[in-house]
mmCIF file of C-alpha atoms in Angstrom:
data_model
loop_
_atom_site.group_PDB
_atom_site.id
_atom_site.type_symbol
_atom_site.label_atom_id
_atom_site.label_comp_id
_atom_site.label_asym_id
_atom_site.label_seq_id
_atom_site.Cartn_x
_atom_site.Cartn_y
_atom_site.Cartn_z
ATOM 1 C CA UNK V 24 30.888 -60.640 60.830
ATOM 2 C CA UNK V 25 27.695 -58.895 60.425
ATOM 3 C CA UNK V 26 24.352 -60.189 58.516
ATOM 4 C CA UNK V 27 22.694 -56.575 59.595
ATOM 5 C CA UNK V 28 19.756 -55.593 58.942
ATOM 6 C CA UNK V 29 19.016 -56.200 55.234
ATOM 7 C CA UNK V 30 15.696 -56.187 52.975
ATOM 8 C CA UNK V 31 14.754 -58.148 50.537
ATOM 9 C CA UNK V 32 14.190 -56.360 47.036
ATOM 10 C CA UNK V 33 11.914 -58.096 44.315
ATOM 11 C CA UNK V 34 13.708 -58.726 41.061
ATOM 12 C CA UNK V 35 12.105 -57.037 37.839
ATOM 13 C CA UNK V 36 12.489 -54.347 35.207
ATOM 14 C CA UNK V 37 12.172 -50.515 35.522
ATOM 15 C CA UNK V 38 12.946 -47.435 33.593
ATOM 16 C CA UNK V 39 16.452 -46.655 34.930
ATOM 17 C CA UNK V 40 18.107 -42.545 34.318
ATOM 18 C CA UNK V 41 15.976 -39.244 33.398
ATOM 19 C CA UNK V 42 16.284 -36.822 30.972
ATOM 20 C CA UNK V 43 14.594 -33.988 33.289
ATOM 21 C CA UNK V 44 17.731 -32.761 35.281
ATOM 22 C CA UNK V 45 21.445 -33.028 34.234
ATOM 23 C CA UNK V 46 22.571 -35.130 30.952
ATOM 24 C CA UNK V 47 24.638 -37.650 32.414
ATOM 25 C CA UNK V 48 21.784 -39.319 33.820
ATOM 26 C CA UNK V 49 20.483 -40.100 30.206
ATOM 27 C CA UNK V 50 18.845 -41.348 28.151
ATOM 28 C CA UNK V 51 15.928 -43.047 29.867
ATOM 29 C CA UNK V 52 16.721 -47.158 29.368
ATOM 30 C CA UNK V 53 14.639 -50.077 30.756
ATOM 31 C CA UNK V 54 16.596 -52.507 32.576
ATOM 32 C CA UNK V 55 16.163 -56.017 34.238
ATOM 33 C CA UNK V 56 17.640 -56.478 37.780
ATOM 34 C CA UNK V 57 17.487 -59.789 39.707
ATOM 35 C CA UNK V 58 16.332 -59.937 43.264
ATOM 36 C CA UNK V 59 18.930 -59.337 45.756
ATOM 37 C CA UNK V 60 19.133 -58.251 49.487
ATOM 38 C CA UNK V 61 20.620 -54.673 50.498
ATOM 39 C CA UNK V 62 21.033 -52.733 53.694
ATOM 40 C CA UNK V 63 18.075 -51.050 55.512
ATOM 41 C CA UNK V 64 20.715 -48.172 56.329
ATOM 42 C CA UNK V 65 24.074 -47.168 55.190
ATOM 43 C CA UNK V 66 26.607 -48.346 56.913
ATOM 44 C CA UNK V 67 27.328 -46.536 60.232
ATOM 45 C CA UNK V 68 30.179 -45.255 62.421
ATOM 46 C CA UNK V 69 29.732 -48.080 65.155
ATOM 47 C CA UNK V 70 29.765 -50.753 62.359
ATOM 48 C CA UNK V 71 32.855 -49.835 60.278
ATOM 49 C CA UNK V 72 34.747 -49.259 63.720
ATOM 50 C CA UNK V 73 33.803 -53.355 64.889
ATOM 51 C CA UNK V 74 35.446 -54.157 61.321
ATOM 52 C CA UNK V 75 38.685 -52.017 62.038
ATOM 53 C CA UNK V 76 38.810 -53.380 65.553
ATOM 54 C CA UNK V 77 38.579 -56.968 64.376
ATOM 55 C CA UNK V 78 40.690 -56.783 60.768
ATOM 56 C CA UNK V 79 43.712 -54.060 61.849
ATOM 57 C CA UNK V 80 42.071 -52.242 58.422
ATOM 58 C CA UNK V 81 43.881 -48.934 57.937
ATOM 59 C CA UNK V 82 41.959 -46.575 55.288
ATOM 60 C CA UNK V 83 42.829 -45.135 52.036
ATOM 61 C CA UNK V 84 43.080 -41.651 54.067
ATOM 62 C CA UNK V 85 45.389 -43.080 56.589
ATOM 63 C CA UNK V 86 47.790 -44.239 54.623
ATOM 64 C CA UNK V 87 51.295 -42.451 53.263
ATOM 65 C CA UNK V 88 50.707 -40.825 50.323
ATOM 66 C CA UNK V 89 53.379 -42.330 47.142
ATOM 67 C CA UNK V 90 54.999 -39.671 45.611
ATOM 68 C CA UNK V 91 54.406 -41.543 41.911
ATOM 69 C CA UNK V 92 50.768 -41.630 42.154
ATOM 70 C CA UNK V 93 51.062 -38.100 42.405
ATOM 71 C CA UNK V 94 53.912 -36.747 40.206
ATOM 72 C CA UNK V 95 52.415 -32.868 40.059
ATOM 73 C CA UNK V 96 52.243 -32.388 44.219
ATOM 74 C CA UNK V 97 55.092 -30.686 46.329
ATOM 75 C CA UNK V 98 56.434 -33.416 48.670
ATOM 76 C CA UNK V 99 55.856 -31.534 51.780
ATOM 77 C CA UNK V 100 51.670 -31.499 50.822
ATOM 78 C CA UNK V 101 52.118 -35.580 50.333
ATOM 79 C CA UNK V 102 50.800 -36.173 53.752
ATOM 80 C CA UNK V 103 47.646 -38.496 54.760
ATOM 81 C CA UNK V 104 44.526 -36.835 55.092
ATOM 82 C CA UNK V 105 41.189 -36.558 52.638
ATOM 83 C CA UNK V 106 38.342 -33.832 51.938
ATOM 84 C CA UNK V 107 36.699 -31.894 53.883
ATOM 85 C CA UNK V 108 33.723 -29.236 53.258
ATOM 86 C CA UNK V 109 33.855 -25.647 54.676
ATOM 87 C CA UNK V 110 31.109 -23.585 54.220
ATOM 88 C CA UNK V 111 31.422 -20.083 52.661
ATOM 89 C CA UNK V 112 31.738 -16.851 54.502
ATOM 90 C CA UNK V 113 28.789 -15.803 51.702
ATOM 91 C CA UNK V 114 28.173 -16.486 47.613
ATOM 92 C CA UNK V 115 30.841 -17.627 45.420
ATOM 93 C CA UNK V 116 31.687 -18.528 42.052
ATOM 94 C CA UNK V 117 29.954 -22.330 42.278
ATOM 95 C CA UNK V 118 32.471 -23.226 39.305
ATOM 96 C CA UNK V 119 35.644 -23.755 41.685
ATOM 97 C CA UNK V 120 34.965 -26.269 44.273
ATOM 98 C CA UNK V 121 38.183 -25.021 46.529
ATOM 99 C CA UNK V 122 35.426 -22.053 47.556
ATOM 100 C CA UNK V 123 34.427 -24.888 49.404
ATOM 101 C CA UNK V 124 36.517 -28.349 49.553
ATOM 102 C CA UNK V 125 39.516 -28.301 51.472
ATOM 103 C CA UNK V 126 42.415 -31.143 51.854
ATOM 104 C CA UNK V 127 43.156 -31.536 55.257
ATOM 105 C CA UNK V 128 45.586 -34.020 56.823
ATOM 106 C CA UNK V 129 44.810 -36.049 59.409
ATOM 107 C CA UNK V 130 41.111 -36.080 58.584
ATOM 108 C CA UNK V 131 40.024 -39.813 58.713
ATOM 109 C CA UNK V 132 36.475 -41.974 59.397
ATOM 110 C CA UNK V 133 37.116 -41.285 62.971
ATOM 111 C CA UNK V 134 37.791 -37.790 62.330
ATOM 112 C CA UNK V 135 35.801 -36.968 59.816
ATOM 113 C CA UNK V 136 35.919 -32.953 59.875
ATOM 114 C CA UNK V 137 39.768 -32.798 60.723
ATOM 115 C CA UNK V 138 41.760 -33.811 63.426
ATOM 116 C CA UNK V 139 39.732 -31.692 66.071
ATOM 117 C CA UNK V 140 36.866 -33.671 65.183
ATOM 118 C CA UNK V 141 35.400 -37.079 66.167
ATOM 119 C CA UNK V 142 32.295 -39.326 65.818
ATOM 120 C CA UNK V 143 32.200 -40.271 69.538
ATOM 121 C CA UNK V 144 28.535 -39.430 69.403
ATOM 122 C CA UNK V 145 27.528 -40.237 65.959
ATOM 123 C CA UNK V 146 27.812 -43.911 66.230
ATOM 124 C CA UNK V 147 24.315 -44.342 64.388
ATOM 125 C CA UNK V 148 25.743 -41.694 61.672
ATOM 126 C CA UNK V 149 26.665 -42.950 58.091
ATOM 127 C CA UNK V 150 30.547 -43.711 57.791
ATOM 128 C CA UNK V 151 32.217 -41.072 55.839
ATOM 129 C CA UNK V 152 35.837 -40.246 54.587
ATOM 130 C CA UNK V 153 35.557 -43.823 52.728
ATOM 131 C CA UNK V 154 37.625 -44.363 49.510
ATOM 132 C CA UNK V 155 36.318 -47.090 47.317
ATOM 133 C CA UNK V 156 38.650 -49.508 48.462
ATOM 134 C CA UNK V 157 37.916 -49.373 52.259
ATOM 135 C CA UNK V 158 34.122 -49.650 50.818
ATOM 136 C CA UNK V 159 35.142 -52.946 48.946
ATOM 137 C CA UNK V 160 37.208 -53.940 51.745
ATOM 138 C CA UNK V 161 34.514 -53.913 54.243
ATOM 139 C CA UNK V 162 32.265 -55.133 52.346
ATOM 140 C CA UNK V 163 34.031 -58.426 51.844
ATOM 141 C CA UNK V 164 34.664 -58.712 55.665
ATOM 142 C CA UNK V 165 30.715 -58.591 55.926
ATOM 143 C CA UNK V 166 29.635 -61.724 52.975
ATOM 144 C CA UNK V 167 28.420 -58.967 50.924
ATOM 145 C CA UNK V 168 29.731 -56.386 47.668
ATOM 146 C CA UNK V 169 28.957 -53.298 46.793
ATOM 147 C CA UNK V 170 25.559 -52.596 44.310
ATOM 148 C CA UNK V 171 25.333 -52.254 40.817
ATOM 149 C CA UNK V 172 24.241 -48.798 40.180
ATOM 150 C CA UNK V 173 21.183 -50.342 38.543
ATOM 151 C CA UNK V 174 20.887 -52.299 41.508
ATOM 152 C CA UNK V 175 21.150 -49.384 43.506
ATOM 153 C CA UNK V 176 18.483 -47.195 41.606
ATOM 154 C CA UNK V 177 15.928 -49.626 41.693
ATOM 155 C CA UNK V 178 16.438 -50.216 45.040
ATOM 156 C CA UNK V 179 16.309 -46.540 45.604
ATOM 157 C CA UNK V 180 12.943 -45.944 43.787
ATOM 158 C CA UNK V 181 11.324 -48.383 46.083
ATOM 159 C CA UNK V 182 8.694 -49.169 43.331
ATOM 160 C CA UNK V 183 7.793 -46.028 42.184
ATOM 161 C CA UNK V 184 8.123 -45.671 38.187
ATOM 162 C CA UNK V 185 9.812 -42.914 37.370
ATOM 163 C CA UNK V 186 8.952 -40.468 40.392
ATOM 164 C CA UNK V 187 11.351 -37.771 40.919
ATOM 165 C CA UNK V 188 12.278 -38.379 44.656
ATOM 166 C CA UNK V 189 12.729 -42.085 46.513
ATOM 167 C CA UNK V 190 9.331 -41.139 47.915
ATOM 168 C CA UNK V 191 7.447 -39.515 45.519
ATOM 169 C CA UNK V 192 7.135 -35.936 42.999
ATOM 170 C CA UNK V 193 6.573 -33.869 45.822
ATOM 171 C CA UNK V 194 9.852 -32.956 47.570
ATOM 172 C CA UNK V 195 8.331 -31.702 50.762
ATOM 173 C CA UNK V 196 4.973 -33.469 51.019
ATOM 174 C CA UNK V 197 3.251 -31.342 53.599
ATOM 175 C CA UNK V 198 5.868 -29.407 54.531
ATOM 176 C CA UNK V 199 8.165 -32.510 56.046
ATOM 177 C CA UNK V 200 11.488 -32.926 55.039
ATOM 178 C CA UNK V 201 11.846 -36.140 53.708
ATOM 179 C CA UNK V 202 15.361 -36.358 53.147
ATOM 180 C CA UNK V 203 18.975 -34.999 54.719
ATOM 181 C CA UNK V 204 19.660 -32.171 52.174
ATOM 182 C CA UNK V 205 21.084 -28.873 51.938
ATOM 183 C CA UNK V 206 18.035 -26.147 52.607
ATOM 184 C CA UNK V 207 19.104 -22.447 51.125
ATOM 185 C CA UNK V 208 22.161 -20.909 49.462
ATOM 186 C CA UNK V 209 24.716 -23.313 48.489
ATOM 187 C CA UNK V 210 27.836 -23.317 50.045
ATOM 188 C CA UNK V 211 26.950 -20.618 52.398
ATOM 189 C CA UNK V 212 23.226 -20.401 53.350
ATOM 190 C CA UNK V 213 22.143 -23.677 55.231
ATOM 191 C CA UNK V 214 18.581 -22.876 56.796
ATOM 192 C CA UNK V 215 18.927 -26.454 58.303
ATOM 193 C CA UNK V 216 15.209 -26.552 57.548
ATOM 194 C CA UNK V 217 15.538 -30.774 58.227
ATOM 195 C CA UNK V 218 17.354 -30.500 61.417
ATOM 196 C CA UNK V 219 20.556 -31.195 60.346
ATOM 197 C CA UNK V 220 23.996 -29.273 59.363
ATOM 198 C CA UNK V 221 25.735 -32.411 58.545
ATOM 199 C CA UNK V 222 25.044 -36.375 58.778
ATOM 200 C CA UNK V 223 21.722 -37.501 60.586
ATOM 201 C CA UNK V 224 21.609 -40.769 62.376
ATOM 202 C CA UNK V 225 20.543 -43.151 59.621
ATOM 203 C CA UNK V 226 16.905 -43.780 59.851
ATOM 204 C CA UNK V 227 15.905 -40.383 61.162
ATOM 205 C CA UNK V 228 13.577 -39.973 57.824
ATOM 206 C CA UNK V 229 11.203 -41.830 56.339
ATOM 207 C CA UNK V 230 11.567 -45.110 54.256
ATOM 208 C CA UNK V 231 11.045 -45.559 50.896
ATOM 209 C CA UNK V 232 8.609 -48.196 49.551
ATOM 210 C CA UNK V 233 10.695 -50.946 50.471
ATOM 211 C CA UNK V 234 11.501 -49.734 53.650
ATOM 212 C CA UNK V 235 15.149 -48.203 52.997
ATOM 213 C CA UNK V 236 16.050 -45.271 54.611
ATOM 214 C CA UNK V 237 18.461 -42.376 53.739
ATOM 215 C CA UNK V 238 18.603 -43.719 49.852
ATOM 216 C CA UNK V 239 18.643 -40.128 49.064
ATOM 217 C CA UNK V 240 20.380 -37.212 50.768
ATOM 218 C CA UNK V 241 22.715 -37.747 53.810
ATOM 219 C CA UNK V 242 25.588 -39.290 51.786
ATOM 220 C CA UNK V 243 26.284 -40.121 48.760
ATOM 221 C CA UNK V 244 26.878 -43.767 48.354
ATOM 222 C CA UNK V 245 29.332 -46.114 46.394
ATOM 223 C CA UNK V 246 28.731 -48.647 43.651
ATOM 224 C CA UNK V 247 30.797 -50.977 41.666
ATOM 225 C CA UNK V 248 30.130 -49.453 38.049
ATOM 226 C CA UNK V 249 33.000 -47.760 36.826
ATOM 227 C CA UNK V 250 32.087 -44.367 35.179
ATOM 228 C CA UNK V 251 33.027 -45.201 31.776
ATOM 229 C CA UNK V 252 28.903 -44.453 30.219
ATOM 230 C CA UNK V 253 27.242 -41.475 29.950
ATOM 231 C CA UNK V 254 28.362 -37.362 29.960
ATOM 232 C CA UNK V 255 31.272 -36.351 32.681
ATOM 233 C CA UNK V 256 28.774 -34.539 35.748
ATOM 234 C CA UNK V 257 28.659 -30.578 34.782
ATOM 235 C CA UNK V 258 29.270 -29.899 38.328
ATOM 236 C CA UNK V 259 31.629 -31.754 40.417
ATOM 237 C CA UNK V 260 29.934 -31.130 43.822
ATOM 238 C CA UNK V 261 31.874 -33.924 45.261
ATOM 239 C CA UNK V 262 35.234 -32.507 45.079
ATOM 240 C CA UNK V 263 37.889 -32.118 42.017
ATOM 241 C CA UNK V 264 37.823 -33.560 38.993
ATOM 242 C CA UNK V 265 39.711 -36.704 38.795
ATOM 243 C CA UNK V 266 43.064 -37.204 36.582
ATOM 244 C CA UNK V 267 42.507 -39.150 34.019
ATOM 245 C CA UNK V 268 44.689 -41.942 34.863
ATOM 246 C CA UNK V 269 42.852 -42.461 37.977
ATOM 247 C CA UNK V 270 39.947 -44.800 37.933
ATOM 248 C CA UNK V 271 36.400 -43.555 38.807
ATOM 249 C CA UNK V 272 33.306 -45.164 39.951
ATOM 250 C CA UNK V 273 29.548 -44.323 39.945
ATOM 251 C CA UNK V 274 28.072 -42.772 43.108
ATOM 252 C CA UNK V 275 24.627 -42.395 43.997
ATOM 253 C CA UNK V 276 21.886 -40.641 45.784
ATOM 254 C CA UNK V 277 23.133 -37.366 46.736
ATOM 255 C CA UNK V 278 24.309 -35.643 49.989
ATOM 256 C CA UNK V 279 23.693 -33.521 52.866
ATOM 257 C CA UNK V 280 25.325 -30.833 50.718
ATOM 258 C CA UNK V 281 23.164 -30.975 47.442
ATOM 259 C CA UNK V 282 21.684 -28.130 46.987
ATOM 260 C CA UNK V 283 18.915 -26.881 44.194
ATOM 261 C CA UNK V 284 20.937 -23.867 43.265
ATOM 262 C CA UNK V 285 24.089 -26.449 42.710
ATOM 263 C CA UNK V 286 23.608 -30.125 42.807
ATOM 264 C CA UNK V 287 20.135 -30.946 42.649
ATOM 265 C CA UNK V 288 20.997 -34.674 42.572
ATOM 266 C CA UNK V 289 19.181 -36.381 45.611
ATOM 267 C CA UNK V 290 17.072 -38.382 43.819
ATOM 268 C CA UNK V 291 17.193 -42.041 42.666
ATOM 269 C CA UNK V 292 18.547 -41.166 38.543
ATOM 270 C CA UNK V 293 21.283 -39.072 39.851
ATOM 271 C CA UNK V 294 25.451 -40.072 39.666
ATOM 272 C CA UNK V 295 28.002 -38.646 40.508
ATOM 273 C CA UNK V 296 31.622 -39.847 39.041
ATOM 274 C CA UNK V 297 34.171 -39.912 41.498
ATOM 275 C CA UNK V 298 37.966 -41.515 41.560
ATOM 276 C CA UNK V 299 38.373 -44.234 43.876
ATOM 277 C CA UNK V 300 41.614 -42.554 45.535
ATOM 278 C CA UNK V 301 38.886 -40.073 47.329
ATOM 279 C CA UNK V 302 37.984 -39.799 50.811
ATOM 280 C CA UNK V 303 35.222 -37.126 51.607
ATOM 281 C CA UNK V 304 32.982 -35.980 54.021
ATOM 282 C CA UNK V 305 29.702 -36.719 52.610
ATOM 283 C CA UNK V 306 30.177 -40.045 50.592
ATOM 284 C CA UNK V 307 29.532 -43.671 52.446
ATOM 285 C CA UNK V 308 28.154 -46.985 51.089
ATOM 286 C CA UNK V 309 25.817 -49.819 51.960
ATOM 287 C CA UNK V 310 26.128 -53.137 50.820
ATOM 288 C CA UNK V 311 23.979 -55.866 48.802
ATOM 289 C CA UNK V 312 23.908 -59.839 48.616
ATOM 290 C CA UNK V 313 22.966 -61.631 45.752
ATOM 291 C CA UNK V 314 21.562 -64.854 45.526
ATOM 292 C CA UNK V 315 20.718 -67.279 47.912
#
């Protein structure tokens, strides 16, 4: 099992949330964290595929779909598979997500864009297609668990109080992209101004304060809050809304696909809510340790 490569983060207090972008993320509260240990990087292709090699681990995604957890759907679209973004052709109505989300079966971790797609090369990329569970799973098979969100935001900010941005106020200090983020017209328009259309091999920007990389932008990233505190996200960039009987947890830091004409939210105060059933293309996770 892996100890990767992990930092050390100071306990203390900080001003956790904002009041400057969407409501959910208030109000502005100042919260204590104890020191704990988390992942220089999310956790990668090449990582997640030692722990399905050594466990036998089959994914949320993989598995058959039961026909009672999902009374409403035709039996012939019960089939394993999870979400997967398509760009538009050219502007759309950014209030229905299926301009842009699509279900496709047989999309898994290994093929994250469909089955014509694999991550042969993008062993250094963050995993993706990851329901909560596999993230919990995996986690265990490390030693480790998945952040708080508080943990995770105060990891994020890096010791900054209350910047905007893991890094700073400026989101392109001269000119350099400093995160994996969508750069023009959201969902059409990517001017790919950073380099990248999709995932970027994790490290490929620069650390925050305390040396993480890719806290913000590339994928969003699992914690273990459930989203039972603050207002429901005004828009669901991260696929459709969850039924209500289906648990939801926090997610943090934003994606490849946020966007400032959409989903503004890579930054350290913004969370996302999404139901643990879900398997996307642009959420992932990284781990902590506590204690010790």
């Amino acid at each position: 099992m892996p100890d990767g490569d992990m930092v050390e983060v100071p306990g203390g207090e900080f001003l956790m949330g904002s009041t400057d972008f969407y409501p959910e993320e208030g109000p502005v509260r100042r919260v204590a964290v104890e020191g704990f240990r988390i992942d220089r990087n999310p956790v990668t292709v090449r990582e997640f595929r030692r722990f399905v090699k050594e466990t036998g681990y089959v994914t949320v995604a993989e598995r058959p779909l039961d026909p009672d957890d999902y009374p409403d759907a035709e039996p012939d679209a019960l089939v394993p598979g999870a979400l997967v973004f398509q760009p538009a052709r050219g502007p759309v109505d950014l209030r229905d997500y299926r301009n842009w989300w699509n279900y496709i079966p047989g999309t898994t971790w290994q093929r994250p864009e469909g089955p014509a797609s694999d991550t042969y090369t993008r062993g250094r990329h963050p995993v993706t297609q990851i329901a909560y569970e596999d993230a919990e799973a995996y986690a265990a098979w490390a030693g480790k668990a998945l952040p708080t969100e508080a943990e995770w935001e105060y990891a994020a900010r890096g010791g900054l109080a209350g910047a905007v941005f893991a890094w700073g106020d400026e989101f392109a200090p001269g000119g350099q992209p400093m995160a994996n983020t969508w750069h023009g017209e959201f969902p059409w328009q990517n001017l790919m101004k950073d380099g990248y259309a999709g995932t970027s091999p994790v490290g490929a920007f620069p650390p925050n304060g305390y040396g993480l990389h890719d806290m913000t932008g590339n994928v969003w990233e699992w914690t273990c809050d459930a989203a039972t505190n603050g207002h429901a996200p005004e828009s669901p960039c991260c696929g459709p809304p969850a039924e209500e009987r289906i648990p939801r947890r926090v997610i943090k830091g934003g994606s490849h696909l946020c966007a400032p004409n959409y989903c503004m939210r890579y930054r350290p105060a913004a969370r996302q809510f999404e139901a643990v059933d879900t398997s996307t293309g642009h959420i992932g996770f990284r781990c902590v340790v506590r204690g010790g």
